Coordinates of C-alpha atoms and ligand atoms in Angstrom, one line a residue:
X24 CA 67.3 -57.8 -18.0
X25 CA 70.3 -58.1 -20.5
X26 CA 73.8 -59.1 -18.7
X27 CA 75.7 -56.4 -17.6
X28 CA 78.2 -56.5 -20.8
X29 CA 77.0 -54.3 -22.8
X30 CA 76.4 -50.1 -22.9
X31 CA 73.5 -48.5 -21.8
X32 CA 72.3 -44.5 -21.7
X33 CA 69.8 -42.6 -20.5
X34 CA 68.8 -39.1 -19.8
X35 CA 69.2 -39.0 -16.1
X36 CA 67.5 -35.6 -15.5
X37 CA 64.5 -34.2 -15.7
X38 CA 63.2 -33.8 -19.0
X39 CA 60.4 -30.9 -19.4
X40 CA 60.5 -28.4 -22.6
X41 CA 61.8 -25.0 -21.1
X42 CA 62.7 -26.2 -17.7
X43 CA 65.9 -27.6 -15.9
X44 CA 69.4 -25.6 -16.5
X45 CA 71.3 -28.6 -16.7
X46 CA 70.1 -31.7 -18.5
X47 CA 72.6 -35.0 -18.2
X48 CA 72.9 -38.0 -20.2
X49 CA 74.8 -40.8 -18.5
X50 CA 76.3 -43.7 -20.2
X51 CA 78.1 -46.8 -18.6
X52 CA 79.5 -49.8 -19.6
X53 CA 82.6 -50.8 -21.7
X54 CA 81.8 -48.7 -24.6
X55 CA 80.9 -45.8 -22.5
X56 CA 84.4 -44.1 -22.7
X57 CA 85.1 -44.8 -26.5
X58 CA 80.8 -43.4 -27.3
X59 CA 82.3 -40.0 -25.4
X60 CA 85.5 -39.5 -27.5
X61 CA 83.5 -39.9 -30.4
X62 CA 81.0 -37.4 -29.9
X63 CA 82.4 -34.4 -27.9
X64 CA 85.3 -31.7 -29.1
X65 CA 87.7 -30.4 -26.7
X66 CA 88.8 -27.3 -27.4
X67 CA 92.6 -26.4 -26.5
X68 CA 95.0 -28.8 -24.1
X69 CA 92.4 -30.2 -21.7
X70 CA 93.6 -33.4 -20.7
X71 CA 91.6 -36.7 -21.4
X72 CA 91.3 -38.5 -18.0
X73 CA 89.3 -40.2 -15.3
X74 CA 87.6 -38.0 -13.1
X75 CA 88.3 -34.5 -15.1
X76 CA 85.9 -32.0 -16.1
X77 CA 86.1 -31.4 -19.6
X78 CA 84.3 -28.6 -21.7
X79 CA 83.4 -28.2 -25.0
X80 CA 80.8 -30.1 -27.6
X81 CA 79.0 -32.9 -28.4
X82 CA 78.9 -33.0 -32.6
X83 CA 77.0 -35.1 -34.5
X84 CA 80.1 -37.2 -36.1
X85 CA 78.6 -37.6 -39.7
X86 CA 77.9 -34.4 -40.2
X87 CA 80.2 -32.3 -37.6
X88 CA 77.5 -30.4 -36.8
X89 CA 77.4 -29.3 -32.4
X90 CA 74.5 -30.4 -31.4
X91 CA 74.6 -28.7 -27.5
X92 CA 77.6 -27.3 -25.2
X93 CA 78.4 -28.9 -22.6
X94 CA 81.1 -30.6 -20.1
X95 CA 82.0 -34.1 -20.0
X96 CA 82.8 -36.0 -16.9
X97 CA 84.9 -39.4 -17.5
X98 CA 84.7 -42.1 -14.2
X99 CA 86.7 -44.7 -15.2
X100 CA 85.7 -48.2 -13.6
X101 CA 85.5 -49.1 -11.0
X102 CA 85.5 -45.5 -9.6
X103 CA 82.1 -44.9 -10.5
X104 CA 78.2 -45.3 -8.9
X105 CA 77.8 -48.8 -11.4
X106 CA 81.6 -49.4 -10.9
X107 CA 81.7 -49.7 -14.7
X108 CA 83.4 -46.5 -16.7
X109 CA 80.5 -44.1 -16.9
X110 CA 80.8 -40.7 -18.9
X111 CA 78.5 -37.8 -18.3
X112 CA 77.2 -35.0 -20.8
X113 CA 76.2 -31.8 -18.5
X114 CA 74.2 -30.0 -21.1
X115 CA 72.0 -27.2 -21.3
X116 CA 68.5 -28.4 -20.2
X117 CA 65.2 -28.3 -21.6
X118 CA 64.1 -30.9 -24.4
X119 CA 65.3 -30.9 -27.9
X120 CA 69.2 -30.9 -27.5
X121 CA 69.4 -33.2 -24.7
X122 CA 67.5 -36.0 -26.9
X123 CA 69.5 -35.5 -29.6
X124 CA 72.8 -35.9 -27.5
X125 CA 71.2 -39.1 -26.4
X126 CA 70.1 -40.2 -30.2
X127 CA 73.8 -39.3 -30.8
X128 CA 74.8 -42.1 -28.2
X129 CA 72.5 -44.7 -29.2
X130 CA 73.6 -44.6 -32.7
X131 CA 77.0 -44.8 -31.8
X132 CA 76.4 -48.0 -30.0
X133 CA 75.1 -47.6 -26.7
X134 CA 71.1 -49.2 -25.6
X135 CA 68.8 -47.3 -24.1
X136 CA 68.8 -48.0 -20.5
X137 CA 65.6 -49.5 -18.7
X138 CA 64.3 -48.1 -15.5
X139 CA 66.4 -48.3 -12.3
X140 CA 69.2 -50.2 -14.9
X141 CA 71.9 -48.0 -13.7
X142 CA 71.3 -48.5 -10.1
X143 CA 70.3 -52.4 -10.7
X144 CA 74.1 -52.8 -12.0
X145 CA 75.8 -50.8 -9.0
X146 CA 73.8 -53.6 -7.4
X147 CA 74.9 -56.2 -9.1
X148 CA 78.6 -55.2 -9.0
X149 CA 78.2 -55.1 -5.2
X150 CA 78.5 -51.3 -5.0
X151 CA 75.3 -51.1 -2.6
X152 CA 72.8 -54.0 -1.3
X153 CA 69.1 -54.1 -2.1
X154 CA 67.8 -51.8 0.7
X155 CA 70.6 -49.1 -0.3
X156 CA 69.4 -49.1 -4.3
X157 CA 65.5 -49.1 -2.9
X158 CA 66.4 -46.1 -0.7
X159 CA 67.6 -44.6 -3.5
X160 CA 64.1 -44.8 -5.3
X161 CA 62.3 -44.0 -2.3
X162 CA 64.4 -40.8 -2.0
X163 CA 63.6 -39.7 -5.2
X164 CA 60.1 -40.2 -4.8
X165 CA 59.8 -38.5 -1.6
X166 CA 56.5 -36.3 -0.9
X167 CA 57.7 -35.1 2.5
X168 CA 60.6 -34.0 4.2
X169 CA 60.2 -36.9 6.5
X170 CA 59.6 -39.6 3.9
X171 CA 63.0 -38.4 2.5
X172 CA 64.7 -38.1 5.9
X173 CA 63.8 -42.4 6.4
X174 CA 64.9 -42.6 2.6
X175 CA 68.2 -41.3 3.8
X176 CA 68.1 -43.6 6.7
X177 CA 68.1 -46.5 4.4
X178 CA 70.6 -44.9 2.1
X179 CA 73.5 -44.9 4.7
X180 CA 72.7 -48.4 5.4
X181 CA 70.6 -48.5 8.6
X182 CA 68.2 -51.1 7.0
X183 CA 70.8 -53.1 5.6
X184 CA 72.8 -52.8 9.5
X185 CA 69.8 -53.7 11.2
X186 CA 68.1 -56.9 8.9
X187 CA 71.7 -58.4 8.2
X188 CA 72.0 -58.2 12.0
X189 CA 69.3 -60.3 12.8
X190 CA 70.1 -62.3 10.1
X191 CA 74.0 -63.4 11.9
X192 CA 71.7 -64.6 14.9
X193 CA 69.6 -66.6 13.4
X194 CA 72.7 -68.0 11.1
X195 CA 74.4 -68.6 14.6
X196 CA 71.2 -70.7 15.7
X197 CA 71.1 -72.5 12.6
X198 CA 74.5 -73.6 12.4
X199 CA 74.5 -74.8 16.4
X200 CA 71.2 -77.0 15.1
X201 CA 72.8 -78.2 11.9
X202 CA 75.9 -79.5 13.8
X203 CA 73.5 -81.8 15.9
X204 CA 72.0 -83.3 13.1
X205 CA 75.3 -84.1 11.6
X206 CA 77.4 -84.9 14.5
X207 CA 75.5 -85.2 18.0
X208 CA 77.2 -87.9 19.5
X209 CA 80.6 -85.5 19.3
X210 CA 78.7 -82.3 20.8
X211 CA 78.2 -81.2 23.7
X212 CA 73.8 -81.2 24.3
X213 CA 71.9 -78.4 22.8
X214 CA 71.0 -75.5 25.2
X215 CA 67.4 -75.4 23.9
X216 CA 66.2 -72.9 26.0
X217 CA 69.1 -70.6 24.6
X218 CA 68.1 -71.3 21.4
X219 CA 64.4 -70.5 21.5
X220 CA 64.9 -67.3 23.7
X221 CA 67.5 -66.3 21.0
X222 CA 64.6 -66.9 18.0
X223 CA 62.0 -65.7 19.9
X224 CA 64.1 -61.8 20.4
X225 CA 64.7 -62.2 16.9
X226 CA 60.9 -62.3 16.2
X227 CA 60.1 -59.8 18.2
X228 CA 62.5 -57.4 16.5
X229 CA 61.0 -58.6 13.1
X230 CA 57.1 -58.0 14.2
X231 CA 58.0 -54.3 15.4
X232 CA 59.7 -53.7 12.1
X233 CA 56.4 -54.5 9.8
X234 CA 54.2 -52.9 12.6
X235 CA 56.8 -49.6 11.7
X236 CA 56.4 -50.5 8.2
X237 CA 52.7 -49.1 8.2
X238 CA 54.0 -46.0 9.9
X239 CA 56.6 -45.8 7.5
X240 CA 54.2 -46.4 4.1
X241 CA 52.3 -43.4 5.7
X242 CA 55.0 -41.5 5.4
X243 CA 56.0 -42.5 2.2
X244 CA 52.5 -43.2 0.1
X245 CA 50.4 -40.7 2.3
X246 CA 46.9 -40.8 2.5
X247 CA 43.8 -40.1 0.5
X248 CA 41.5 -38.1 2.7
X249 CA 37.9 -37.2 1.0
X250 CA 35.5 -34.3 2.2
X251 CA 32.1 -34.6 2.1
X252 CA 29.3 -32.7 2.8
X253 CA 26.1 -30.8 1.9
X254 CA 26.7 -28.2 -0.8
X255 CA 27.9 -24.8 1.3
X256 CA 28.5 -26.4 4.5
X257 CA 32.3 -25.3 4.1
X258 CA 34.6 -28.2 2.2
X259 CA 35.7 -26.1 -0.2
X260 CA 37.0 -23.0 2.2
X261 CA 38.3 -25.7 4.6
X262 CA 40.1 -27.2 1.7
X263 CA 41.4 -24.0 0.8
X264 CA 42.2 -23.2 4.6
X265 CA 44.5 -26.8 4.9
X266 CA 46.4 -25.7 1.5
X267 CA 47.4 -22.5 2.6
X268 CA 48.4 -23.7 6.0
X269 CA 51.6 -25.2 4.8
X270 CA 52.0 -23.3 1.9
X271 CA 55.7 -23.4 2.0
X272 CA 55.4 -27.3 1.3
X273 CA 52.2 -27.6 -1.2
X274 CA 52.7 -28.6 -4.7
X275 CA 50.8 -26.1 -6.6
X276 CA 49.9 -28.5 -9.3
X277 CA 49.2 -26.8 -13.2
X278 CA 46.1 -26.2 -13.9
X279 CA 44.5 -25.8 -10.2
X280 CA 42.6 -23.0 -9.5
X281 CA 42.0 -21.2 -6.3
X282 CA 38.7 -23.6 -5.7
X283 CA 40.9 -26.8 -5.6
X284 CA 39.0 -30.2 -6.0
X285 CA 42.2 -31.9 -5.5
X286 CA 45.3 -30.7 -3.0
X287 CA 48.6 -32.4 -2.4
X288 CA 49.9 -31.1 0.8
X289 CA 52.5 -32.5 4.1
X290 CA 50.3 -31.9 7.4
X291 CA 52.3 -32.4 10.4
X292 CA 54.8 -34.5 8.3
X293 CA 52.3 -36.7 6.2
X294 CA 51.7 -36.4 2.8
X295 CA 48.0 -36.1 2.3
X296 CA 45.5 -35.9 -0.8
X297 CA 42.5 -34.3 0.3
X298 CA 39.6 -34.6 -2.4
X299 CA 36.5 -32.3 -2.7
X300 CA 34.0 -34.2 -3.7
X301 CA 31.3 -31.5 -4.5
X302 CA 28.0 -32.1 -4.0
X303 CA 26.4 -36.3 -3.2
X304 CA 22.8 -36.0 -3.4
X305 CA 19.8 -36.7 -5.4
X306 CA 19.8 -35.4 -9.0
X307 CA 18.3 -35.4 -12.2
X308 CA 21.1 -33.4 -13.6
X309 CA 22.9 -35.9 -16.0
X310 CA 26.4 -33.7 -15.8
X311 CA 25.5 -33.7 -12.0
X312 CA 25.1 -37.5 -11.5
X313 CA 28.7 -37.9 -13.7
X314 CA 30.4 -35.6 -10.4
X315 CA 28.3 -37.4 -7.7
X316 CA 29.8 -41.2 -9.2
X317 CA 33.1 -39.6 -9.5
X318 CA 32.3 -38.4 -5.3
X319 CA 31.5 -41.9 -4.4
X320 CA 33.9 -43.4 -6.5
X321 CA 36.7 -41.3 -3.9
X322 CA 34.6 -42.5 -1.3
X323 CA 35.1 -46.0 -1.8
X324 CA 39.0 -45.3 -2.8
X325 CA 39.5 -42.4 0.3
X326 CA 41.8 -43.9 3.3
X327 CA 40.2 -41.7 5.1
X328 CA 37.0 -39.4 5.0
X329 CA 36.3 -36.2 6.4
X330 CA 32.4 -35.3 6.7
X331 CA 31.5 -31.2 6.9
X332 CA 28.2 -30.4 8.1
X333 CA 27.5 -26.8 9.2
X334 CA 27.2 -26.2 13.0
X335 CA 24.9 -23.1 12.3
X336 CA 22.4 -25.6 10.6
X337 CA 22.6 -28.2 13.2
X338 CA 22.9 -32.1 12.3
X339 CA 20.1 -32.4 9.4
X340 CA 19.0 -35.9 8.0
X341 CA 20.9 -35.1 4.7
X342 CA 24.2 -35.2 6.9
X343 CA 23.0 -38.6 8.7
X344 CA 22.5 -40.0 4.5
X345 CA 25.7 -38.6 3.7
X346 CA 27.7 -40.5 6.8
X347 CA 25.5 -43.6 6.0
X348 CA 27.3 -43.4 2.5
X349 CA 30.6 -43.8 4.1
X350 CA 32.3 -47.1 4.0
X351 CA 32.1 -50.0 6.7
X352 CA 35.7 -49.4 8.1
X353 CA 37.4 -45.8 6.8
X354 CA 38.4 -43.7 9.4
X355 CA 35.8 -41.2 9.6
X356 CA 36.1 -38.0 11.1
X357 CA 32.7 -35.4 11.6
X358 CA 33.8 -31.5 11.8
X359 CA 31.2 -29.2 12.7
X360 CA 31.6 -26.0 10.8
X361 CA 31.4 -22.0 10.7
X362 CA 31.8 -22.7 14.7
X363 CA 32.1 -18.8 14.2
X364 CA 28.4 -18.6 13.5
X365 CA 27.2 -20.1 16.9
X366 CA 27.6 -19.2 20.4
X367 CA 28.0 -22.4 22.3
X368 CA 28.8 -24.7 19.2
X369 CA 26.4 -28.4 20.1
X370 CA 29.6 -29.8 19.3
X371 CA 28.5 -33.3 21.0
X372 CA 27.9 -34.7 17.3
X373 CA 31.3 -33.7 16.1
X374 CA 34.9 -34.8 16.7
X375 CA 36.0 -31.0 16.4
X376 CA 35.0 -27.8 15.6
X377 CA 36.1 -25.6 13.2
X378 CA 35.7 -22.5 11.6
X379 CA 36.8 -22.7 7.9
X380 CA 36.6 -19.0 7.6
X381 CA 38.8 -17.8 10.3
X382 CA 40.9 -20.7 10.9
X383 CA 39.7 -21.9 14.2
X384 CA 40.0 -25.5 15.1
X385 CA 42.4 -26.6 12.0
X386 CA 45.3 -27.8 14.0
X387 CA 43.0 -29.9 16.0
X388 CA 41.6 -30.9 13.5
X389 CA 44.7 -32.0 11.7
X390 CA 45.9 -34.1 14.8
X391 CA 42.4 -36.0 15.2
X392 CA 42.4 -36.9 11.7
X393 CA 45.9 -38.1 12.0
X394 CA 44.9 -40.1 15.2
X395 CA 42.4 -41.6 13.5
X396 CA 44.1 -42.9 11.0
X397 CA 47.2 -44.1 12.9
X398 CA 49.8 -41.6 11.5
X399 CA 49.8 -39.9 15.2
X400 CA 53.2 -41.2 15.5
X401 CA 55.1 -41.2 12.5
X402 CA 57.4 -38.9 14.0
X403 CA 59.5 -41.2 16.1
X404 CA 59.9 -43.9 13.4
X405 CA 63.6 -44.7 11.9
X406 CA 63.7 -47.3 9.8
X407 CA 60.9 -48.4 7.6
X408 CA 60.2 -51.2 5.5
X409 CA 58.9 -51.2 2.3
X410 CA 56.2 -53.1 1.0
X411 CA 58.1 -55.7 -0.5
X412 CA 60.6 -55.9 2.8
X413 CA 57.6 -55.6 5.1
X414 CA 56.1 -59.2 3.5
X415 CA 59.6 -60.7 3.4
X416 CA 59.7 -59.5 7.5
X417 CA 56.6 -61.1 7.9
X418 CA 56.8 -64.1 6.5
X419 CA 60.7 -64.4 8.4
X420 CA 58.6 -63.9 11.2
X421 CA 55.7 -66.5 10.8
X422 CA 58.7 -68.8 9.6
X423 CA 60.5 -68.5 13.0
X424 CA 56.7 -69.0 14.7
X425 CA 57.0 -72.6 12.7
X426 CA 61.0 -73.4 14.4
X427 CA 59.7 -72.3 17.7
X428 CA 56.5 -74.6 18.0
X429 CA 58.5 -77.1 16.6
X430 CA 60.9 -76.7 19.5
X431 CA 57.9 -76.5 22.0
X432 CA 56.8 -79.9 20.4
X433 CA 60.4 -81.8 20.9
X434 CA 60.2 -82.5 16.6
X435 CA 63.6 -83.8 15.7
X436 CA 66.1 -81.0 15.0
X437 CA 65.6 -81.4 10.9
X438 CA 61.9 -79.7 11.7
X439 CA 63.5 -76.3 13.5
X440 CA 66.1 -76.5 11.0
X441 CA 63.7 -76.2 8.0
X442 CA 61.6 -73.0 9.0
X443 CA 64.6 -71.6 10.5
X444 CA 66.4 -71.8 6.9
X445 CA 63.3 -70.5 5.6
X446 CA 63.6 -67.4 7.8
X447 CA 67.2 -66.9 6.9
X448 CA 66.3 -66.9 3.7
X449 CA 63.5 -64.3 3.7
X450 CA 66.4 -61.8 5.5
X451 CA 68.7 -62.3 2.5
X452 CA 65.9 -61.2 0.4
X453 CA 65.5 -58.5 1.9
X454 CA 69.3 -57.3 1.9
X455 CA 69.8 -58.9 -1.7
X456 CA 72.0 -61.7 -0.3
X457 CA 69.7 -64.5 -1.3
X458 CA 67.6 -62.8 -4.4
X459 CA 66.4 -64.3 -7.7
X460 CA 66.8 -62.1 -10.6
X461 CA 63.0 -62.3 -11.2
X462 CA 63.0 -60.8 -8.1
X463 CA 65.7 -58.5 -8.9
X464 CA 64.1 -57.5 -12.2
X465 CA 60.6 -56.4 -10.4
X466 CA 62.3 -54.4 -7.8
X467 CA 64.6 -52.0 -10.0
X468 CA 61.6 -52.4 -13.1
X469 CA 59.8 -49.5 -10.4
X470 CA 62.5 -47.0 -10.6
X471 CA 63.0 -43.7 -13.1
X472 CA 64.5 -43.8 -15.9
X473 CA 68.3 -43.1 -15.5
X474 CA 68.6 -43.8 -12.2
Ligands
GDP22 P1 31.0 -26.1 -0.1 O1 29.9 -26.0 -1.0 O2 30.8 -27.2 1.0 O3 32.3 -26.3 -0.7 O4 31.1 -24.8 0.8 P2 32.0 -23.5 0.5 O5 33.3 -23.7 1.0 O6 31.8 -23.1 -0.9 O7 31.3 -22.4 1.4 C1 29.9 -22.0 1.3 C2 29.7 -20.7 2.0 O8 29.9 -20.8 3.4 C3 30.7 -19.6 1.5 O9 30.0 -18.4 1.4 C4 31.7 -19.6 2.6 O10 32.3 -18.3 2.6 C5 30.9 -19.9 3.8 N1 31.7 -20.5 4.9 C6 32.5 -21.5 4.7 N2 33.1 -21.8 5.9 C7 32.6 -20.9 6.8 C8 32.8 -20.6 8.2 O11 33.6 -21.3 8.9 N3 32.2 -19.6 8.8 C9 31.3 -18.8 8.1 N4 30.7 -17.9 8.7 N5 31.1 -19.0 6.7 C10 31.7 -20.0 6.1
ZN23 ZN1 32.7 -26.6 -2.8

């Protein structure tokens, strides 16, 4: 990524034709301020100055032409998110006038900023640390209320709080050790047991963060559940059922109809996918055979897999195929259906009964699948880890594991020292304190444009 000298721009909206009110094109750097005089007109005595509103519009210079209406917000540096001077056009939304304001701005010197380049400068000019600018991401991206409550958590820092913490301890155990391998003979002797009860807590903390992590990529990534089952046993009506019982929070995608194949929805705080994947048996059917490889194609991709099979028609050898089917390993969970049908549903076989036509049995079935797939819990957590954090936590971790058996061996001090540094190191990463701009590069390379 280029130094942070020169201008960039983006459209830091949404950009959809016929959609959005406001659309807004930010620009930062040192050009920023002169790009914004250029193009907008300022009808009357509004004063010029940092942090006004200003209203009017942006022209196209050569020609005069106004291109949209809009107001103009000037931050002056360093009072602004990239703590460079960053102007704002607020225009009207949609698609056409919003690119040309931003054509306008490139041609008048600005480039066109990469993804997460706004956010990777506020970084860089120490405005927020690595797990702040990540939270931002992760807020954005959000599929669930919770997902963006933990994104918040990380936004005000409590990542940052919590790994630079743990960090000062294990700096404070590595500067006792270094001071012995320099000077012992002027020291008093090392309290080893302090030391190795002090990196052992600081372990511990670590492991329970990246065993939160999973709970927390739950959260964030969700899950891909698939239904299977015989044809009519009931996936499609229990599909159905699921979407509408949290209708309030489903994405009603374009283009799905009432008979989903494919639903996005938060159960009990988890995003899910759930996939219909109509009909797995024997065929002859060319176009029939193309819907059962794209079936077991979700199969083998499914985190999960939820297998129908009709209580009223009893367990049949065509359900005991289609479980065989199933991956070594995915969380499986067996609902008998139309429970409605039967007296006494012979509900040994399944984990729950359910009755996709009346409603019966979906909450329980909801919690089991979550049990099964270890999201029961997801509730309590409050920081989480992403992926990239979670490996830098582990490997912190297994680095500490290295100073300690060193310690339990009596190596010279130079062999705790080594892991332990190692270990520090891996912390920094994870705040941004100790980061290579490869590393730097990769991490903001995954966020939106204009952020
Ligand atoms: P799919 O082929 O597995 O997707 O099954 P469908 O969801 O299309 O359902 C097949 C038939 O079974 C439809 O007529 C549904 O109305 C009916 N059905 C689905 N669930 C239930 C249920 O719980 N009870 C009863 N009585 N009928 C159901
Ligand atoms: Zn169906």
């Amino acid at each position: 990524m280029a130094t942070a000298s020169d201008t960039i721009a983006a459209v830091a909206t949404a950009i959809a034709p016929g959609q959005g009110s406001v659309a807004i094109v930010r620009i930062s750097g040192p050009q920023a301020e002169a790009i914004g005089a250029r193009l907008f007109r300022a009808p009357g005595q509004q004063v010029w100055d940092s942090h006004r509103v200003l209203y009017g519009h942006v022209v196209d210079p050569a020609t005069g032409e106004p291109v949209d209406e809009a107001l103009l917000l000037l931050m002056r540096a360093p009072r602004s998110f990239t703590r460079e001077t960053v102007v704002e056009f607020h225009g009207h939304g949609g698609l056409v006038a919003v690119q040309r304001v931003l054509e306008l701005v490139l041609a008048a010197g600005a480039r066109r900023a990469l993804p997460g380049e706004f956010s990777q400068r506020a970084f860089l000019h120490g405005r927020l640390d690595l797990t702040r600018a990540e939270a931002i991401s992760e807020l954005v991206t959000a599929r669930s209320r919770r997902a963006a409550q933990l994104a918040m958590a990380g936004l005000d820092g409590g990542l940052q709080r919590r790994i630079g913490a743990l960090r000062e301890r294990l700096l404070d155990q590595l500067a006792e050790l270094e001071a012995r391998v320099d000077f012992e003979e002027d020291l008093p002797p090392l309290d080893s047991a302090a030391l190795v009860a002090a990196l052992t807590a600081v372990r511990r903390e670590l492991e329970q963060l990246v065993a939160e992590a999973r709970q927390g990529a739950l959260l964030r990534e969700g899950l891909r559940v698939a239904i299977v089952g015989r044809p009519n046993v009931g996936k499609s009506s229990l599909l159905n059922r699921l979407s509408r019982r949290e209708r309030a929070i489903v994405t009603d995608l374009p283009g799905t109809t009432r008979d989903l194949l494919e639903s996005e929805l938060v159960l009990d705080g988890v995003p899910l996918t759930l996939l219909d994947t109509a009909g797995i048996r024997p065929t002859d059917d060319a176009v029939e055979r193309l819907g059962i490889a794209r079936s077991r194609e979700a199969l083998a991709t499914a985190d999960a897999v939820v297998l129908v099979f009709d209580l009223a028609a009893g367990w049949t050898p065509a359900d005991a195929e289609l479980r065989a089917l199933v991956p070594e390993g995915v969380p499986l969970l067996l609902v008998g259906n139309k429970a409605d049908l039967v007296e006494a549903p012979a509900v040994a076989l399944a984990d729950v009964a359910i009755s996709a036509l009346t409603g019966s049995g979906s909450d329980a079935l909801v919690q089991a699948l979550l049990q099964r797939c270890g999201a029961a819990d997801v509730q309590g957590v409050q920081v989480a880890l992403n992926a990239r954090q979670r490996d830098l936590a582990a490997r912190a971790s297994e680095a500490l594991a290295g100073s300690l058996e060193a310690a339990a061996q009596q190596l010279p001090w130079d062999f705790w020292t080594i892991d332990l540094r190692a270990a520090v190191r891996c912390l920094g990463e994870i705040t941004g304190e100790e980061v290579s701009e490869a590393v730097l590069d990769r991490v903001f390379a995954r966020f939106c444009i204009g952020k």
